[in-house]
Coordinates of C-alpha atoms in Angstrom, one line a residue:
M27 CA 138.2 198.4 109.4
Y28 CA 138.9 195.2 108.5
R29 CA 140.6 193.8 106.1
I30 CA 139.5 190.0 105.6
P31 CA 142.1 187.8 103.0
H32 CA 139.9 185.5 100.2
Y33 CA 140.9 183.7 97.4
Y34 CA 139.4 185.4 93.6
R35 CA 140.0 184.1 90.6
D36 CA 137.8 185.4 87.1
Q37 CA 135.0 183.6 85.6
G38 CA 135.8 180.7 84.0
A39 CA 139.4 180.3 84.9
A40 CA 141.1 177.3 86.1
L41 CA 141.6 176.9 90.0
L42 CA 144.9 177.5 90.3
E43 CA 144.4 181.0 88.5
G44 CA 144.1 183.2 90.9
S45 CA 144.7 185.2 93.4
V46 CA 144.8 186.5 97.3
R47 CA 143.2 189.4 97.9
F48 CA 141.7 191.9 101.3
R49 CA 138.3 192.8 101.1
V50 CA 137.4 195.7 103.1
T51 CA 134.9 195.4 105.8
S52 CA 133.2 197.6 107.9
W53 CA 132.8 194.6 111.1
N54 CA 134.4 191.7 111.3
A55 CA 132.1 189.0 110.4
P56 CA 131.3 187.0 107.8
S57 CA 128.1 188.2 106.8
S58 CA 129.7 192.4 105.9
F59 CA 131.7 190.2 103.5
Q60 CA 129.8 191.2 100.8
H61 CA 129.1 194.5 101.1
G62 CA 132.9 195.0 101.4
Y63 CA 135.2 196.1 98.1
D64 CA 138.7 194.7 97.6
L65 CA 141.9 196.7 99.3
L66 CA 143.4 198.7 96.2
S67 CA 146.4 199.4 94.6
P68 CA 147.1 203.5 94.4
S69 CA 147.0 202.5 90.5
G70 CA 143.5 202.1 91.1
I71 CA 143.6 197.8 90.3
P72 CA 142.8 195.5 93.3
W73 CA 145.6 195.1 95.7
Q74 CA 146.7 191.0 95.0
V75 CA 149.5 188.1 94.9
T76 CA 149.0 185.9 91.9
L77 CA 149.4 181.7 93.2
P78 CA 151.6 181.4 90.6
H79 CA 153.9 184.6 91.6
H80 CA 153.3 183.1 95.3
R81 CA 154.6 179.9 94.2
L82 CA 157.6 181.0 93.0
H83 CA 158.9 183.3 96.4
A84 CA 157.4 179.8 98.2
A85 CA 159.8 177.9 96.1
Q86 CA 163.1 180.5 96.0
Y87 CA 162.6 180.7 99.8
M88 CA 162.7 177.0 100.3
L89 CA 166.0 176.4 98.1
A90 CA 167.7 178.9 99.6
S91 CA 167.1 177.3 103.0
V92 CA 168.1 174.2 101.1
I93 CA 171.8 175.6 100.0
S94 CA 172.0 177.0 103.9
W95 CA 171.5 174.2 105.0
W96 CA 174.0 172.4 102.6
R97 CA 176.1 174.8 103.1
R98 CA 176.6 174.2 107.4
I99 CA 177.3 170.5 107.3
W100 CA 180.4 170.6 104.6

């Protein structure tokens, strides 16, 4: 089994309203993507990280890094 990351968004949704999901395929080839299925969470819905969620954590990490750096130089 292979897991291929991909960007997913609902039809009609804005470009930045999507999420990162993993597609499970039988073989590691782009042609197998359409025959695969999205990795599911224990509750049965597709596992995903929404773009706003990802951006929030990236911003928190960057802020923590800046604060850490600032404390070292003062």
